[in-house]
Amino acid sequence: MADLFSFVGYLFSILLPLGMVFGPIVGYIPQYFLIQKSQSVGSFSPMVSYVLNMSMYTRMLYWYWARFELPLFFQAFVMLVAQCLILNTVIKITKDQMNEHNALLIRRGNSVMYAFIPSITLFFLLNFALQGEFVTDVLGIVALVLEACLPVPQ
């Protein structure tokens, strides 16, 4: 009986972190395939991806100074990859169906792709110039506030 509890505990110690890493992107998988299948962006807003990407970047930067659970770091990385894949698909589709509204979406989508450059700049500035507990805490708060902005209507 003790072996059974040990096995179940071991199983949960593997499955729960995997659920933490891949669970949040499950809702985006059908949306990705729907966008690809219909070749239409529909009501998808690239601004959601932009906010999510900036939040994930800052969360990963925060992890550099204040180490938290490793599955949460990998979750940020997996979400970043998922959002970039969705944005890549949106940009390809909107280039094919060009009009004024879609041109705006392409510009917003491209700004998301180039959000990596300011994030790396921020990383180096914080790493070499502004080390300290206060800066680390502020970075963590910024990551939380960015992610909390998702329910705000665009």
mmCIF file of C-alpha atoms in Angstrom:
data_model
loop_
_atom_site.group_PDB
_atom_site.id
_atom_site.type_symbol
_atom_site.label_atom_id
_atom_site.label_comp_id
_atom_site.label_asym_id
_atom_site.label_seq_id
_atom_site.Cartn_x
_atom_site.Cartn_y
_atom_site.Cartn_z
ATOM 1 C CA MET A 1 0.000 0.000 0.000
ATOM 2 C CA ALA A 2 2.885 2.357 0.767
ATOM 3 C CA ASP A 3 4.302 1.600 -2.669
ATOM 4 C CA LEU A 4 1.003 2.604 -4.286
ATOM 5 C CA PHE A 5 0.987 5.955 -2.463
ATOM 6 C CA SER A 6 4.619 6.468 -3.376
ATOM 7 C CA PHE A 7 3.868 5.743 -7.039
ATOM 8 C CA VAL A 8 0.829 8.063 -7.084
ATOM 9 C CA GLY A 9 2.893 10.805 -5.435
ATOM 10 C CA TYR A 10 5.645 10.325 -8.005
ATOM 11 C CA LEU A 11 3.085 10.410 -10.832
ATOM 12 C CA PHE A 12 1.608 13.671 -9.531
ATOM 13 C CA SER A 13 5.075 15.172 -9.125
ATOM 14 C CA ILE A 14 5.554 14.671 -12.873
ATOM 15 C CA LEU A 15 2.054 15.415 -14.210
ATOM 16 C CA LEU A 16 1.262 18.551 -12.213
ATOM 17 C CA PRO A 17 4.296 20.541 -13.418
ATOM 18 C CA LEU A 18 3.551 19.434 -16.985
ATOM 19 C CA GLY A 19 -0.019 20.666 -16.524
ATOM 20 C CA MET A 20 1.322 23.985 -15.241
ATOM 21 C CA VAL A 21 3.547 24.344 -18.301
ATOM 22 C CA PHE A 22 1.155 23.291 -21.069
ATOM 23 C CA GLY A 23 -2.280 23.937 -19.512
ATOM 24 C CA PRO A 24 -2.522 27.665 -20.258
ATOM 25 C CA ILE A 25 -1.933 27.226 -24.004
ATOM 26 C CA VAL A 26 -4.638 24.587 -24.442
ATOM 27 C CA GLY A 27 -7.244 27.291 -25.151
ATOM 28 C CA TYR A 28 -5.146 28.754 -27.949
ATOM 29 C CA ILE A 29 -4.704 25.475 -29.851
ATOM 30 C CA PRO A 30 -8.271 25.343 -31.290
ATOM 31 C CA GLN A 31 -8.082 29.062 -32.058
ATOM 32 C CA TYR A 32 -4.831 28.545 -33.974
ATOM 33 C CA PHE A 33 -6.300 25.730 -36.075
ATOM 34 C CA LEU A 34 -9.535 27.664 -36.660
ATOM 35 C CA ILE A 35 -7.581 30.661 -37.962
ATOM 36 C CA GLN A 36 -5.538 28.402 -40.232
ATOM 37 C CA LYS A 37 -8.543 26.425 -41.485
ATOM 38 C CA SER A 38 -10.828 29.388 -42.157
ATOM 39 C CA GLN A 39 -7.991 31.623 -43.426
ATOM 40 C CA SER A 40 -9.695 34.435 -41.538
ATOM 41 C CA VAL A 41 -8.567 36.324 -38.462
ATOM 42 C CA GLY A 42 -12.153 36.890 -37.360
ATOM 43 C CA SER A 43 -12.308 38.695 -34.031
ATOM 44 C CA PHE A 44 -8.809 37.723 -32.931
ATOM 45 C CA SER A 45 -6.972 40.729 -31.535
ATOM 46 C CA PRO A 46 -3.187 40.779 -31.892
ATOM 47 C CA MET A 47 -3.125 43.115 -28.893
ATOM 48 C CA VAL A 48 -3.923 40.140 -26.631
ATOM 49 C CA SER A 49 -0.812 38.421 -27.935
ATOM 50 C CA TYR A 50 1.171 41.625 -27.493
ATOM 51 C CA VAL A 51 0.165 41.961 -23.830
ATOM 52 C CA LEU A 52 0.795 38.268 -23.211
ATOM 53 C CA ASN A 53 4.224 38.394 -24.852
ATOM 54 C CA MET A 54 5.302 41.452 -22.882
ATOM 55 C CA SER A 55 4.054 39.821 -19.695
ATOM 56 C CA MET A 56 5.942 36.611 -20.456
ATOM 57 C CA TYR A 57 9.123 38.553 -21.276
ATOM 58 C CA THR A 58 8.987 40.421 -17.989
ATOM 59 C CA ARG A 59 8.167 37.227 -16.095
ATOM 60 C CA MET A 60 11.224 35.570 -17.596
ATOM 61 C CA LEU A 61 13.350 38.602 -16.702
ATOM 62 C CA TYR A 62 11.961 38.509 -13.168
ATOM 63 C CA TRP A 63 12.881 34.832 -12.924
ATOM 64 C CA TYR A 64 16.481 35.748 -13.649
ATOM 65 C CA TRP A 65 16.721 37.699 -10.372
ATOM 66 C CA ALA A 66 14.103 36.075 -8.142
ATOM 67 C CA ARG A 67 14.089 32.371 -8.897
ATOM 68 C CA PHE A 68 10.613 30.926 -8.586
ATOM 69 C CA GLU A 69 9.206 27.581 -9.626
ATOM 70 C CA LEU A 70 10.906 26.326 -12.767
ATOM 71 C CA PRO A 71 7.630 25.066 -14.346
ATOM 72 C CA LEU A 72 6.313 28.648 -14.261
ATOM 73 C CA PHE A 73 9.400 29.822 -16.139
ATOM 74 C CA PHE A 74 8.880 27.116 -18.768
ATOM 75 C CA GLN A 75 5.191 28.026 -18.926
ATOM 76 C CA ALA A 76 6.179 31.592 -19.819
ATOM 77 C CA PHE A 77 8.504 30.305 -22.533
ATOM 78 C CA VAL A 78 5.891 27.916 -23.991
ATOM 79 C CA MET A 79 3.238 30.676 -23.971
ATOM 80 C CA LEU A 80 5.686 32.998 -25.720
ATOM 81 C CA VAL A 81 6.278 30.433 -28.469
ATOM 82 C CA ALA A 82 2.536 29.749 -28.815
ATOM 83 C CA GLN A 83 1.673 33.435 -29.155
ATOM 84 C CA CYS A 84 4.422 33.965 -31.719
ATOM 85 C CA LEU A 85 3.065 31.041 -33.772
ATOM 86 C CA ILE A 86 -0.442 32.499 -33.665
ATOM 87 C CA LEU A 87 0.834 35.946 -34.622
ATOM 88 C CA ASN A 88 2.862 34.509 -37.470
ATOM 89 C CA THR A 89 -0.269 32.837 -38.827
ATOM 90 C CA VAL A 90 -2.313 36.027 -38.406
ATOM 91 C CA ILE A 91 0.306 38.072 -40.251
ATOM 92 C CA LYS A 92 0.475 35.566 -43.143
ATOM 93 C CA ILE A 93 -3.313 35.527 -43.502
ATOM 94 C CA THR A 94 -3.738 39.282 -43.267
ATOM 95 C CA LYS A 95 -1.059 39.856 -45.899
ATOM 96 C CA ASP A 96 -3.120 37.744 -48.291
ATOM 97 C CA GLN A 97 -6.347 39.622 -47.511
ATOM 98 C CA MET A 98 -4.950 43.125 -47.486
ATOM 99 C CA ASN A 99 -7.200 46.051 -46.710
ATOM 100 C CA GLU A 100 -6.893 49.061 -44.421
ATOM 101 C CA HIS A 101 -8.035 47.261 -41.263
ATOM 102 C CA ASN A 102 -5.788 44.277 -41.876
ATOM 103 C CA ALA A 103 -2.829 46.536 -42.613
ATOM 104 C CA LEU A 104 -3.241 47.910 -39.099
ATOM 105 C CA LEU A 105 -3.239 44.354 -37.732
ATOM 106 C CA ILE A 106 -0.017 43.597 -39.615
ATOM 107 C CA ARG A 107 1.681 46.676 -38.151
ATOM 108 C CA ARG A 108 0.552 45.660 -34.661
ATOM 109 C CA GLY A 109 1.654 42.080 -35.255
ATOM 110 C CA ASN A 110 5.088 43.222 -36.418
ATOM 111 C CA SER A 111 5.419 45.374 -33.318
ATOM 112 C CA VAL A 112 4.831 42.229 -31.280
ATOM 113 C CA MET A 113 7.581 40.400 -33.126
ATOM 114 C CA TYR A 114 9.994 43.237 -32.426
ATOM 115 C CA ALA A 115 9.055 43.499 -28.734
ATOM 116 C CA PHE A 116 11.975 41.172 -28.064
ATOM 117 C CA ILE A 117 14.521 43.945 -28.707
ATOM 118 C CA PRO A 118 13.251 46.299 -25.952
ATOM 119 C CA SER A 119 13.018 43.348 -23.589
ATOM 120 C CA ILE A 120 16.648 42.381 -24.115
ATOM 121 C CA THR A 121 17.656 46.039 -23.707
ATOM 122 C CA LEU A 122 15.710 46.180 -20.460
ATOM 123 C CA PHE A 123 17.388 42.982 -19.328
ATOM 124 C CA PHE A 124 20.893 44.346 -19.821
ATOM 125 C CA LEU A 125 20.048 47.703 -18.269
ATOM 126 C CA LEU A 126 18.613 46.057 -15.195
ATOM 127 C CA ASN A 127 21.369 43.483 -15.002
ATOM 128 C CA PHE A 128 24.314 45.857 -15.130
ATOM 129 C CA ALA A 129 22.996 49.185 -13.885
ATOM 130 C CA LEU A 130 20.110 48.717 -11.496
ATOM 131 C CA GLN A 131 20.692 45.653 -9.396
ATOM 132 C CA GLY A 132 18.804 45.460 -6.144
ATOM 133 C CA GLU A 133 15.847 43.974 -4.361
ATOM 134 C CA PHE A 134 13.600 46.971 -5.050
ATOM 135 C CA VAL A 135 14.132 46.743 -8.826
ATOM 136 C CA THR A 136 13.472 43.011 -8.726
ATOM 137 C CA ASP A 137 10.196 43.536 -6.874
ATOM 138 C CA VAL A 138 9.114 46.271 -9.278
ATOM 139 C CA LEU A 139 9.851 43.994 -12.237
ATOM 140 C CA GLY A 140 7.692 41.264 -10.673
ATOM 141 C CA ILE A 141 4.848 43.731 -10.130
ATOM 142 C CA VAL A 142 5.110 44.959 -13.733
ATOM 143 C CA ALA A 143 4.852 41.362 -14.977
ATOM 144 C CA LEU A 144 1.718 40.807 -12.886
ATOM 145 C CA VAL A 145 0.122 44.089 -13.962
ATOM 146 C CA LEU A 146 0.766 43.356 -17.642
ATOM 147 C CA GLU A 147 -0.854 39.948 -17.362
ATOM 148 C CA ALA A 148 -3.769 41.422 -15.396
ATOM 149 C CA CYS A 149 -4.431 43.829 -18.297
ATOM 150 C CA LEU A 150 -5.655 40.964 -20.503
ATOM 151 C CA PRO A 151 -9.343 41.242 -19.493
ATOM 152 C CA VAL A 152 -9.354 44.965 -20.339
ATOM 153 C CA PRO A 153 -11.321 45.482 -23.568
ATOM 154 C CA GLN A 154 -9.170 46.432 -26.521
#
